[in-house]
Amino acid sequence: MPANRLAENFTDRYGGSTETVRTFFAPARLILIGEYTDFNGGHVYPCAASIGIYGAVRPRTDRELHFASAKNFPGEGAVIPLDKVEPHKEWLGVNSVLSVFDAFLKLGYELPFGLDLYFDVDMPIGAGMGSAAAIQGITALMIDQIYGLGIEDRMELAKICMRATNDFMGVKVGILDSFVEFMAKKDFAVYLNAENMSCRYVPLQFRGKKIVITDSLKRRDIADTPYNDRVAECAQALKKFQSVMHLNALCDLSSDTFEQWKDVLMDDVLVKRVRHVVYENKRVVRAFSAFRVKKEDVFGKMMNESHVSLRDDFEVSCKELDFLAGEAWKKPYVTGSRMMGAGFGGCTISIVDEDAVDTFRKEIGDAFEKEFGYRPEYYVTDSGDGVKEITSIE
Ligand code: GLA
């Protein structure tokens, strides 16, 4: 979307000249591997996509936030006073924006005037591709820029967004999605250690292969899923381990120590949850090494095993995602496939031979339609940058 068109769409709604409108883009996030390891002090291996959310903004003279959107941004037409920023359950998109305003205000930042806001969504919402984090990322950067806060450390903005989700939205997410929003770079995946936040950028190249996102179209709002239950289960399990050993985070457990001490959990469900976390962390480390020496087959195997573990041990998949991954595993042109993000609906991520992408769409789509009565949607996206201001034609 060219920045000038975005600005024109903005002035179509709000009037005035495009000269005073500033335009931004925030990406969808992809996770190659590493689910539910972030808040357990483990590794993740994500990147940003080239699709995402566009936003345009201009200061107002009063203290109101006005919302408008091109199409499917929930909360179109809302007007919220800056002095009464409270959750509006039925307006998920607006809430994501408000959560960030709330976080800045609670941190004591002066936000002296209201804003006219306009959003154009070019990614699926509530589909495990980090739509809420993208809305928050764009909002945080807008706030920093428009109010001239001068926050130079992008990790600081990422942490504000994570806290906004934890406190205002009530979902106890880890840093992963916000990290991608602010730290991702086009053409690179980032190998992140979420315990000490050290990271390495690795050129994102699969020889002759494409990343294909398959959207089951099963939608969910993460706040209505058992996401927080999983966070609580992990915290409970950590406490039990800490009663017998020194341990900072579940991902600090080696698989040997876990196997040796798992009885301390005294609960089969907790054993399954921790088994996922410990072995998923190992899989990320292994997949990362395999990726760097171009052993795509090992990378694919780690992806497939990740799905099985999310399905059986962490129990965050659903029949649509299991079906999509299961069908993909049967195809000789698929390197690996698994559910992506928090789960309970949304998308799978698959590594597919470049010359077989059309066959993949057709064959997986046919099988899925036979089973569920409708076709999934696909995104064959390139990697992209983190959230940024867009000024020229892009
Ligand atoms: C959501 C959360 C992340 C992470 C993933 C699961 O995307 O925002 O912090 O926990 O789920 O890997």
mmCIF file of C-alpha atoms and ligand atoms in Angstrom:
data_model
loop_
_atom_site.group_PDB
_atom_site.id
_atom_site.type_symbol
_atom_site.label_atom_id
_atom_site.label_comp_id
_atom_site.label_asym_id
_atom_site.label_seq_id
_atom_site.Cartn_x
_atom_site.Cartn_y
_atom_site.Cartn_z
ATOM 1 C CA MET A 1 0.000 0.000 0.000
ATOM 2 C CA PRO A 2 1.607 3.271 -1.052
ATOM 3 C CA ALA A 3 1.846 5.790 1.782
ATOM 4 C CA ASN A 4 0.212 8.532 -0.284
ATOM 5 C CA ARG A 5 -2.870 6.381 -0.947
ATOM 6 C CA LEU A 6 -3.165 5.583 2.735
ATOM 7 C CA ALA A 7 -2.988 9.302 3.519
ATOM 8 C CA GLU A 8 -5.654 10.007 0.882
ATOM 9 C CA ASN A 9 -7.941 7.373 2.356
ATOM 10 C CA PHE A 10 -7.402 9.068 5.698
ATOM 11 C CA THR A 11 -8.365 12.523 4.410
ATOM 12 C CA ASP A 12 -11.389 11.038 2.609
ATOM 13 C CA ARG A 13 -12.656 10.177 6.080
ATOM 14 C CA TYR A 14 -11.396 13.050 8.171
ATOM 15 C CA GLY A 15 -10.918 15.878 5.641
ATOM 16 C CA GLY A 16 -7.950 18.247 5.547
ATOM 17 C CA SER A 17 -4.696 17.908 3.669
ATOM 18 C CA THR A 18 -2.568 14.778 3.323
ATOM 19 C CA GLU A 19 0.530 16.829 4.219
ATOM 20 C CA THR A 20 -0.299 16.629 7.921
ATOM 21 C CA VAL A 21 -1.000 12.880 7.951
ATOM 22 C CA ARG A 22 1.703 10.423 9.050
ATOM 23 C CA THR A 23 1.599 6.818 7.882
ATOM 24 C CA PHE A 24 2.903 3.600 9.434
ATOM 25 C CA PHE A 25 3.105 -0.141 8.802
ATOM 26 C CA ALA A 26 3.285 -3.048 11.281
ATOM 27 C CA PRO A 27 3.925 -6.629 10.115
ATOM 28 C CA ALA A 28 2.217 -9.941 10.811
ATOM 29 C CA ARG A 29 4.611 -12.253 12.629
ATOM 30 C CA LEU A 30 5.637 -15.733 11.608
ATOM 31 C CA ILE A 31 7.116 -18.306 13.954
ATOM 32 C CA LEU A 32 9.305 -20.851 12.190
ATOM 33 C CA ILE A 33 9.520 -22.839 15.401
ATOM 34 C CA GLY A 34 9.275 -22.292 19.172
ATOM 35 C CA GLU A 35 5.778 -22.164 20.658
ATOM 36 C CA TYR A 36 5.066 -21.376 24.289
ATOM 37 C CA THR A 37 8.766 -21.215 25.070
ATOM 38 C CA ASP A 38 8.924 -17.406 25.335
ATOM 39 C CA PHE A 39 7.365 -16.988 28.772
ATOM 40 C CA ASN A 40 9.247 -20.072 29.953
ATOM 41 C CA GLY A 41 12.674 -18.554 29.364
ATOM 42 C CA GLY A 42 13.370 -20.506 26.183
ATOM 43 C CA HIS A 43 14.297 -19.996 22.557
ATOM 44 C CA VAL A 44 12.097 -18.886 19.674
ATOM 45 C CA TYR A 45 12.818 -18.524 15.984
ATOM 46 C CA PRO A 46 10.447 -16.012 14.346
ATOM 47 C CA CYS A 47 10.468 -13.424 11.581
ATOM 48 C CA ALA A 48 8.152 -10.671 10.368
ATOM 49 C CA ALA A 49 5.974 -11.068 7.269
ATOM 50 C CA SER A 50 5.547 -8.574 4.457
ATOM 51 C CA ILE A 51 1.791 -8.413 5.083
ATOM 52 C CA GLY A 52 0.407 -6.586 8.090
ATOM 53 C CA ILE A 53 -1.504 -3.518 9.212
ATOM 54 C CA TYR A 54 -1.304 0.025 7.872
ATOM 55 C CA GLY A 55 -2.159 3.021 9.994
ATOM 56 C CA ALA A 56 -2.453 6.765 9.480
ATOM 57 C CA VAL A 57 -2.647 9.403 12.185
ATOM 58 C CA ARG A 58 -3.057 13.150 12.762
ATOM 59 C CA PRO A 59 -3.317 15.183 15.956
ATOM 60 C CA ARG A 60 -6.689 16.630 17.015
ATOM 61 C CA THR A 61 -7.264 19.824 18.944
ATOM 62 C CA ASP A 62 -9.394 18.103 21.624
ATOM 63 C CA ARG A 63 -8.587 15.054 23.781
ATOM 64 C CA GLU A 64 -10.469 12.381 21.847
ATOM 65 C CA LEU A 65 -9.307 9.340 19.921
ATOM 66 C CA HIS A 66 -11.329 8.813 16.734
ATOM 67 C CA PHE A 67 -11.246 5.502 14.859
ATOM 68 C CA ALA A 68 -11.896 4.831 11.181
ATOM 69 C CA SER A 69 -10.848 1.955 8.950
ATOM 70 C CA ALA A 70 -10.804 0.718 5.388
ATOM 71 C CA LYS A 71 -12.652 -2.510 6.036
ATOM 72 C CA ASN A 72 -12.329 -5.130 8.692
ATOM 73 C CA PHE A 73 -10.804 -3.295 11.612
ATOM 74 C CA PRO A 74 -13.150 -4.027 14.503
ATOM 75 C CA GLY A 75 -14.365 -0.850 16.182
ATOM 76 C CA GLU A 76 -14.870 1.374 13.148
ATOM 77 C CA GLY A 77 -16.366 4.722 14.144
ATOM 78 C CA ALA A 78 -15.479 4.535 17.829
ATOM 79 C CA VAL A 79 -14.727 7.746 19.733
ATOM 80 C CA ILE A 80 -12.825 7.334 22.998
ATOM 81 C CA PRO A 81 -11.857 10.201 25.336
ATOM 82 C CA LEU A 82 -8.161 10.079 26.227
ATOM 83 C CA ASP A 83 -9.172 10.663 29.818
ATOM 84 C CA LYS A 84 -11.383 7.577 29.906
ATOM 85 C CA VAL A 85 -9.375 4.790 28.327
ATOM 86 C CA GLU A 86 -11.181 1.622 29.382
ATOM 87 C CA PRO A 87 -11.563 -1.829 27.783
ATOM 88 C CA HIS A 88 -14.440 -2.247 25.324
ATOM 89 C CA LYS A 89 -14.850 -5.984 25.091
ATOM 90 C CA GLU A 90 -16.778 -5.977 21.841
ATOM 91 C CA TRP A 91 -14.181 -3.931 19.982
ATOM 92 C CA LEU A 92 -11.089 -6.078 19.833
ATOM 93 C CA GLY A 93 -9.170 -3.870 17.409
ATOM 94 C CA VAL A 94 -9.913 -0.690 19.331
ATOM 95 C CA ASN A 95 -8.972 -2.438 22.560
ATOM 96 C CA SER A 96 -5.553 -3.321 21.222
ATOM 97 C CA VAL A 97 -5.005 0.362 20.430
ATOM 98 C CA LEU A 98 -6.392 1.502 23.788
ATOM 99 C CA SER A 99 -4.226 -0.993 25.678
ATOM 100 C CA VAL A 100 -1.127 0.845 24.457
ATOM 101 C CA PHE A 101 -2.523 4.299 25.294
ATOM 102 C CA ASP A 102 -3.334 2.973 28.749
ATOM 103 C CA ALA A 103 0.218 1.626 29.175
ATOM 104 C CA PHE A 104 1.837 4.954 28.199
ATOM 105 C CA LEU A 105 -0.530 6.931 30.436
ATOM 106 C CA LYS A 106 0.141 4.613 33.381
ATOM 107 C CA LEU A 107 3.867 5.058 32.826
ATOM 108 C CA GLY A 108 3.278 8.773 33.302
ATOM 109 C CA TYR A 109 3.800 9.990 29.734
ATOM 110 C CA GLU A 110 2.050 13.244 28.832
ATOM 111 C CA LEU A 111 -0.320 12.783 25.903
ATOM 112 C CA PRO A 112 -1.701 16.318 25.605
ATOM 113 C CA PHE A 113 -4.056 15.973 22.627
ATOM 114 C CA GLY A 114 -6.289 13.405 20.902
ATOM 115 C CA LEU A 115 -5.750 11.732 17.521
ATOM 116 C CA ASP A 116 -7.627 10.853 14.371
ATOM 117 C CA LEU A 117 -6.673 7.269 13.567
ATOM 118 C CA TYR A 118 -7.223 5.242 10.423
ATOM 119 C CA PHE A 119 -6.363 1.564 9.911
ATOM 120 C CA ASP A 120 -6.204 -0.671 6.871
ATOM 121 C CA VAL A 121 -5.842 -4.362 7.642
ATOM 122 C CA ASP A 122 -3.901 -6.524 5.193
ATOM 123 C CA MET A 123 -3.649 -9.675 7.313
ATOM 124 C CA PRO A 124 -6.074 -12.077 8.993
ATOM 125 C CA ILE A 125 -7.229 -10.972 12.463
ATOM 126 C CA GLY A 126 -7.409 -13.523 15.283
ATOM 127 C CA ALA A 127 -5.622 -16.148 13.195
ATOM 128 C CA GLY A 128 -2.386 -16.739 15.108
ATOM 129 C CA MET A 129 -0.367 -14.246 13.062
ATOM 130 C CA GLY A 130 0.005 -11.622 15.774
ATOM 131 C CA SER A 131 -2.694 -9.192 14.642
ATOM 132 C CA ALA A 132 -3.166 -7.722 18.121
ATOM 133 C CA ALA A 133 0.599 -7.269 18.475
ATOM 134 C CA ALA A 134 0.722 -5.552 15.070
ATOM 135 C CA ILE A 135 -2.029 -3.114 16.091
ATOM 136 C CA GLN A 136 -0.197 -2.472 19.342
ATOM 137 C CA GLY A 137 3.152 -2.090 17.594
ATOM 138 C CA ILE A 138 1.802 0.490 15.167
ATOM 139 C CA THR A 139 0.081 2.346 18.014
ATOM 140 C CA ALA A 140 3.204 2.454 20.176
ATOM 141 C CA LEU A 141 5.329 3.813 17.344
ATOM 142 C CA MET A 142 2.652 6.375 16.451
ATOM 143 C CA ILE A 143 2.485 7.527 20.075
ATOM 144 C CA ASP A 144 6.258 7.796 20.322
ATOM 145 C CA GLN A 145 6.468 9.788 17.095
ATOM 146 C CA ILE A 146 3.381 12.006 17.266
ATOM 147 C CA TYR A 147 3.901 13.051 20.877
ATOM 148 C CA GLY A 148 7.662 13.319 20.367
ATOM 149 C CA LEU A 149 8.502 11.015 23.271
ATOM 150 C CA GLY A 150 11.893 10.145 21.786
ATOM 151 C CA ILE A 151 12.042 6.544 22.992
ATOM 152 C CA GLU A 152 15.040 5.345 21.026
ATOM 153 C CA ASP A 153 15.312 1.814 22.375
ATOM 154 C CA ARG A 154 12.819 -0.207 20.370
ATOM 155 C CA MET A 155 12.945 -2.987 22.980
ATOM 156 C CA GLU A 156 11.484 -0.461 25.413
ATOM 157 C CA LEU A 157 8.483 -0.034 23.087
ATOM 158 C CA ALA A 158 8.200 -3.820 22.729
ATOM 159 C CA LYS A 159 8.052 -4.233 26.505
ATOM 160 C CA ILE A 160 5.381 -1.525 26.820
ATOM 161 C CA CYS A 161 3.260 -3.450 24.280
ATOM 162 C CA MET A 162 3.717 -6.754 26.086
ATOM 163 C CA ARG A 163 2.684 -5.152 29.364
ATOM 164 C CA ALA A 164 -0.316 -3.590 27.613
ATOM 165 C CA THR A 165 -1.491 -7.084 26.621
ATOM 166 C CA ASN A 166 -0.797 -8.503 30.078
ATOM 167 C CA ASP A 167 -2.555 -5.727 32.013
ATOM 168 C CA PHE A 168 -5.230 -4.141 29.824
ATOM 169 C CA MET A 169 -6.183 -7.155 27.695
ATOM 170 C CA GLY A 170 -5.583 -9.582 30.577
ATOM 171 C CA VAL A 171 -3.657 -12.085 28.441
ATOM 172 C CA LYS A 172 -0.366 -13.126 30.000
ATOM 173 C CA VAL A 173 1.619 -13.353 26.760
ATOM 174 C CA GLY A 174 5.397 -13.433 26.590
ATOM 175 C CA ILE A 175 7.631 -11.061 24.661
ATOM 176 C CA LEU A 176 7.663 -12.948 21.340
ATOM 177 C CA ASP A 177 5.077 -11.039 19.296
ATOM 178 C CA SER A 178 6.127 -7.573 20.438
ATOM 179 C CA PHE A 179 9.770 -8.491 19.948
ATOM 180 C CA VAL A 180 9.065 -9.339 16.308
ATOM 181 C CA GLU A 181 7.093 -6.118 15.843
ATOM 182 C CA PHE A 182 10.016 -3.964 16.905
ATOM 183 C CA MET A 183 13.134 -5.998 16.189
ATOM 184 C CA ALA A 184 12.497 -7.972 12.963
ATOM 185 C CA LYS A 185 14.441 -7.203 9.791
ATOM 186 C CA LYS A 186 13.517 -8.007 6.226
ATOM 187 C CA ASP A 187 15.266 -11.102 4.837
ATOM 188 C CA PHE A 188 16.241 -12.302 8.315
ATOM 189 C CA ALA A 189 14.837 -14.650 10.921
ATOM 190 C CA VAL A 190 15.770 -13.917 14.546
ATOM 191 C CA TYR A 191 16.964 -16.577 16.943
ATOM 192 C CA LEU A 192 15.965 -15.209 20.330
ATOM 193 C CA ASN A 193 16.821 -16.404 23.793
ATOM 194 C CA ALA A 194 13.790 -15.097 25.674
ATOM 195 C CA GLU A 195 15.483 -15.547 29.037
ATOM 196 C CA ASN A 196 18.303 -13.034 28.538
ATOM 197 C CA MET A 197 16.943 -11.433 25.326
ATOM 198 C CA SER A 198 20.139 -12.113 23.387
ATOM 199 C CA CYS A 199 19.394 -12.641 19.707
ATOM 200 C CA ARG A 200 21.047 -13.504 16.401
ATOM 201 C CA TYR A 201 19.851 -12.503 12.958
ATOM 202 C CA VAL A 202 20.142 -15.225 10.326
ATOM 203 C CA PRO A 203 19.471 -14.734 6.589
ATOM 204 C CA LEU A 204 16.117 -16.349 5.903
ATOM 205 C CA GLN A 205 16.750 -18.556 2.922
ATOM 206 C CA PHE A 206 15.269 -21.931 2.193
ATOM 207 C CA ARG A 207 16.833 -23.195 -1.051
ATOM 208 C CA GLY A 208 14.059 -23.585 -3.625
ATOM 209 C CA LYS A 209 11.367 -23.488 -0.954
ATOM 210 C CA LYS A 210 8.652 -21.085 0.165
ATOM 211 C CA ILE A 211 6.970 -20.427 3.479
ATOM 212 C CA VAL A 212 3.242 -21.020 3.042
ATOM 213 C CA ILE A 213 0.738 -19.962 5.690
ATOM 214 C CA THR A 214 -2.541 -21.862 5.514
ATOM 215 C CA ASP A 215 -5.418 -20.164 7.298
ATOM 216 C CA SER A 216 -8.065 -22.575 8.586
ATOM 217 C CA LEU A 217 -10.372 -19.545 8.935
ATOM 218 C CA LYS A 218 -11.218 -20.781 12.411
ATOM 219 C CA ARG A 219 -11.119 -17.541 14.383
ATOM 220 C CA ARG A 220 -10.625 -16.986 18.080
ATOM 221 C CA ASP A 221 -9.884 -14.134 20.440
ATOM 222 C CA ILE A 222 -6.914 -15.272 22.492
ATOM 223 C CA ALA A 223 -8.541 -13.801 25.620
ATOM 224 C CA ASP A 224 -11.318 -16.408 25.270
ATOM 225 C CA THR A 225 -8.912 -19.361 24.953
ATOM 226 C CA PRO A 226 -7.142 -21.368 27.687
ATOM 227 C CA TYR A 227 -3.908 -19.413 26.951
ATOM 228 C CA ASN A 228 -3.754 -18.022 30.500
ATOM 229 C CA ASP A 229 -4.431 -21.514 31.901
ATOM 230 C CA ARG A 230 -1.292 -22.742 30.140
ATOM 231 C CA VAL A 231 0.702 -19.858 31.606
ATOM 232 C CA ALA A 232 -0.646 -20.716 35.070
ATOM 233 C CA GLU A 233 0.117 -24.430 34.631
ATOM 234 C CA CYS A 234 3.697 -23.628 33.664
ATOM 235 C CA ALA A 235 4.073 -21.315 36.671
ATOM 236 C CA GLN A 236 2.690 -24.028 38.955
ATOM 237 C CA ALA A 237 5.078 -26.621 37.525
ATOM 238 C CA LEU A 238 8.041 -24.261 37.905
ATOM 239 C CA LYS A 239 7.186 -23.770 41.584
ATOM 240 C CA LYS A 240 7.115 -27.513 42.153
ATOM 241 C CA PHE A 241 10.531 -27.962 40.539
ATOM 242 C CA GLN A 242 11.864 -25.037 42.552
ATOM 243 C CA SER A 243 10.889 -26.855 45.743
ATOM 244 C CA VAL A 244 13.563 -29.452 44.956
ATOM 245 C CA MET A 245 16.165 -27.611 42.878
ATOM 246 C CA HIS A 246 17.447 -24.215 41.907
ATOM 247 C CA LEU A 247 15.706 -23.237 38.654
ATOM 248 C CA ASN A 248 14.945 -19.879 37.021
ATOM 249 C CA ALA A 249 12.672 -20.990 34.208
ATOM 250 C CA LEU A 250 11.241 -24.243 32.861
ATOM 251 C CA CYS A 251 13.386 -24.016 29.740
ATOM 252 C CA ASP A 252 16.500 -24.185 31.928
ATOM 253 C CA LEU A 253 15.602 -27.819 32.595
ATOM 254 C CA SER A 254 17.572 -30.249 30.456
ATOM 255 C CA SER A 255 15.528 -33.136 29.129
ATOM 256 C CA ASP A 256 17.539 -35.521 31.347
ATOM 257 C CA THR A 257 16.805 -33.505 34.494
ATOM 258 C CA PHE A 258 13.151 -33.257 33.511
ATOM 259 C CA GLU A 259 12.865 -37.034 33.015
ATOM 260 C CA GLN A 260 14.650 -37.693 36.275
ATOM 261 C CA TRP A 261 12.590 -35.256 38.364
ATOM 262 C CA LYS A 262 9.194 -35.110 36.618
ATOM 263 C CA ASP A 263 7.494 -37.117 39.409
ATOM 264 C CA VAL A 264 7.832 -34.088 41.640
ATOM 265 C CA LEU A 265 4.958 -32.590 39.630
ATOM 266 C CA MET A 266 2.581 -35.308 40.881
ATOM 267 C CA ASP A 267 0.166 -34.475 38.078
ATOM 268 C CA ASP A 268 -0.009 -36.062 34.607
ATOM 269 C CA VAL A 269 -1.292 -32.882 32.983
ATOM 270 C CA LEU A 270 1.584 -30.816 34.341
ATOM 271 C CA VAL A 271 4.052 -33.481 33.179
ATOM 272 C CA LYS A 272 2.661 -33.145 29.644
ATOM 273 C CA ARG A 273 2.844 -29.350 29.721
ATOM 274 C CA VAL A 274 6.442 -29.302 30.906
ATOM 275 C CA ARG A 275 7.412 -32.062 28.478
ATOM 276 C CA HIS A 276 6.241 -29.834 25.641
ATOM 277 C CA VAL A 277 8.140 -26.804 26.936
ATOM 278 C CA VAL A 278 11.421 -28.647 27.586
ATOM 279 C CA TYR A 279 11.481 -30.590 24.314
ATOM 280 C CA GLU A 280 10.176 -27.671 22.242
ATOM 281 C CA ASN A 281 13.090 -25.601 23.489
ATOM 282 C CA LYS A 282 15.457 -28.408 22.438
ATOM 283 C CA ARG A 283 13.753 -28.570 19.046
ATOM 284 C CA VAL A 284 14.262 -24.842 18.473
ATOM 285 C CA VAL A 285 17.980 -25.153 19.268
ATOM 286 C CA ARG A 286 18.277 -28.165 16.980
ATOM 287 C CA ALA A 287 16.226 -26.616 14.192
ATOM 288 C CA PHE A 288 18.332 -23.455 14.340
ATOM 289 C CA SER A 289 21.589 -25.445 13.972
ATOM 290 C CA ALA A 290 20.066 -27.481 11.132
ATOM 291 C CA PHE A 291 18.917 -24.300 9.395
ATOM 292 C CA ARG A 292 22.384 -22.780 9.502
ATOM 293 C CA VAL A 293 24.005 -25.814 7.836
ATOM 294 C CA LYS A 294 21.126 -26.077 5.346
ATOM 295 C CA LYS A 295 19.801 -29.388 6.665
ATOM 296 C CA GLU A 296 16.228 -28.600 5.724
ATOM 297 C CA ASP A 297 15.063 -32.159 6.354
ATOM 298 C CA VAL A 298 16.051 -31.937 10.035
ATOM 299 C CA PHE A 299 14.399 -28.507 10.264
ATOM 300 C CA GLY A 300 11.204 -29.960 8.815
ATOM 301 C CA LYS A 301 11.270 -32.890 11.206
ATOM 302 C CA MET A 302 11.521 -30.489 14.168
ATOM 303 C CA MET A 303 8.524 -28.554 12.827
ATOM 304 C CA ASN A 304 6.438 -31.704 12.531
ATOM 305 C CA GLU A 305 7.418 -32.888 16.013
ATOM 306 C CA SER A 306 6.556 -29.442 17.356
ATOM 307 C CA HIS A 307 3.013 -29.817 16.051
ATOM 308 C CA VAL A 308 2.579 -33.273 17.602
ATOM 309 C CA SER A 309 3.759 -31.940 20.955
ATOM 310 C CA LEU A 310 1.467 -28.886 20.789
ATOM 311 C CA ARG A 311 -1.405 -31.201 19.891
ATOM 312 C CA ASP A 312 -0.853 -33.973 22.429
ATOM 313 C CA ASP A 313 1.114 -32.494 25.322
ATOM 314 C CA PHE A 314 0.349 -28.784 25.375
ATOM 315 C CA GLU A 315 -3.163 -29.338 23.943
ATOM 316 C CA VAL A 316 -3.517 -26.052 22.092
ATOM 317 C CA SER A 317 -4.317 -27.338 18.603
ATOM 318 C CA CYS A 318 -7.735 -28.057 17.096
ATOM 319 C CA LYS A 319 -9.137 -30.448 14.520
ATOM 320 C CA GLU A 320 -8.746 -28.014 11.621
ATOM 321 C CA LEU A 321 -5.047 -27.396 12.343
ATOM 322 C CA ASP A 322 -4.377 -31.105 12.961
ATOM 323 C CA PHE A 323 -5.972 -31.896 9.631
ATOM 324 C CA LEU A 324 -3.964 -29.266 7.741
ATOM 325 C CA ALA A 325 -0.669 -30.386 9.266
ATOM 326 C CA GLY A 326 -1.522 -34.073 8.832
ATOM 327 C CA GLU A 327 -2.319 -33.621 5.141
ATOM 328 C CA ALA A 328 0.830 -31.584 4.577
ATOM 329 C CA TRP A 329 3.017 -34.292 6.159
ATOM 330 C CA LYS A 330 1.837 -36.745 3.483
ATOM 331 C CA LYS A 331 3.186 -34.606 0.641
ATOM 332 C CA PRO A 332 6.681 -35.273 -0.730
ATOM 333 C CA TYR A 333 7.020 -31.591 -1.608
ATOM 334 C CA VAL A 334 6.487 -30.433 1.996
ATOM 335 C CA THR A 335 9.598 -30.130 4.195
ATOM 336 C CA GLY A 336 7.688 -29.516 7.415
ATOM 337 C CA SER A 337 4.358 -28.223 8.684
ATOM 338 C CA ARG A 338 2.867 -27.242 12.027
ATOM 339 C CA MET A 339 0.345 -25.018 13.740
ATOM 340 C CA MET A 340 1.632 -21.511 14.369
ATOM 341 C CA GLY A 341 1.136 -19.129 17.286
ATOM 342 C CA ALA A 342 -1.114 -19.616 20.282
ATOM 343 C CA GLY A 343 -3.335 -22.173 18.485
ATOM 344 C CA PHE A 344 -6.993 -23.040 19.190
ATOM 345 C CA GLY A 345 -7.619 -21.966 15.567
ATOM 346 C CA GLY A 346 -5.793 -19.870 13.013
ATOM 347 C CA CYS A 347 -2.984 -20.979 10.734
ATOM 348 C CA THR A 348 -0.356 -23.567 9.974
ATOM 349 C CA ILE A 349 3.092 -22.728 8.650
ATOM 350 C CA SER A 350 4.570 -25.062 6.038
ATOM 351 C CA ILE A 351 7.848 -25.136 4.118
ATOM 352 C CA VAL A 352 6.922 -26.121 0.575
ATOM 353 C CA ASP A 353 8.980 -26.720 -2.602
ATOM 354 C CA GLU A 354 8.723 -23.550 -4.633
ATOM 355 C CA ASP A 355 7.539 -25.297 -7.784
ATOM 356 C CA ALA A 356 4.835 -27.186 -5.865
ATOM 357 C CA VAL A 357 3.141 -24.254 -4.106
ATOM 358 C CA ASP A 358 0.166 -24.349 -6.496
ATOM 359 C CA THR A 359 -0.151 -28.123 -6.109
ATOM 360 C CA PHE A 360 -0.034 -27.655 -2.319
ATOM 361 C CA ARG A 361 -2.852 -25.107 -2.421
ATOM 362 C CA LYS A 362 -4.963 -27.342 -4.612
ATOM 363 C CA GLU A 363 -4.357 -30.667 -2.864
ATOM 364 C CA ILE A 364 -4.557 -29.400 0.704
ATOM 365 C CA GLY A 365 -7.537 -27.220 -0.218
ATOM 366 C CA ASP A 366 -9.418 -30.135 -1.825
ATOM 367 C CA ALA A 367 -8.827 -32.436 1.135
ATOM 368 C CA PHE A 368 -9.782 -29.723 3.640
ATOM 369 C CA GLU A 369 -12.946 -28.855 1.751
ATOM 370 C CA LYS A 370 -13.961 -32.509 1.674
ATOM 371 C CA GLU A 371 -13.559 -32.688 5.444
ATOM 372 C CA PHE A 372 -14.890 -29.278 6.558
ATOM 373 C CA GLY A 373 -17.008 -28.034 3.642
ATOM 374 C CA TYR A 374 -15.004 -24.887 2.831
ATOM 375 C CA ARG A 375 -11.539 -24.019 1.537
ATOM 376 C CA PRO A 376 -8.717 -22.556 3.632
ATOM 377 C CA GLU A 377 -6.846 -19.423 2.553
ATOM 378 C CA TYR A 378 -3.139 -19.124 1.839
ATOM 379 C CA TYR A 379 -0.439 -16.527 2.283
ATOM 380 C CA VAL A 380 2.852 -17.024 0.493
ATOM 381 C CA THR A 381 4.572 -14.111 2.124
ATOM 382 C CA ASP A 382 8.105 -12.769 2.038
ATOM 383 C CA SER A 383 9.809 -11.716 5.220
ATOM 384 C CA GLY A 384 9.533 -8.055 6.186
ATOM 385 C CA ASP A 385 10.750 -5.348 8.543
ATOM 386 C CA GLY A 386 9.397 -4.561 11.967
ATOM 387 C CA VAL A 387 6.977 -1.678 12.525
ATOM 388 C CA LYS A 388 8.035 1.539 10.782
ATOM 389 C CA GLU A 389 6.894 4.879 9.474
ATOM 390 C CA ILE A 390 6.280 4.783 5.730
ATOM 391 C CA THR A 391 6.694 8.041 3.925
ATOM 392 C CA SER A 392 7.444 7.209 0.333
ATOM 393 C CA ILE A 393 5.725 4.969 -2.202
ATOM 394 C CA GLU A 394 6.462 1.383 -1.129
HETATM 395 C C1 GLA B 1 1.046 -15.862 21.361
HETATM 396 C C2 GLA B 1 1.779 -15.027 22.417
HETATM 397 C C3 GLA B 1 3.269 -15.310 22.432
HETATM 398 C C4 GLA B 1 3.569 -16.814 22.477
HETATM 399 C C5 GLA B 1 2.723 -17.564 21.441
HETATM 400 C C6 GLA B 1 2.860 -19.066 21.542
HETATM 401 O O1 GLA B 1 1.411 -15.457 20.090
HETATM 402 O O2 GLA B 1 1.592 -13.655 22.158
HETATM 403 O O3 GLA B 1 3.865 -14.646 23.533
HETATM 404 O O4 GLA B 1 3.391 -17.335 23.762
HETATM 405 O O5 GLA B 1 1.352 -17.240 21.541
HETATM 406 O O6 GLA B 1 4.127 -19.465 21.168
#
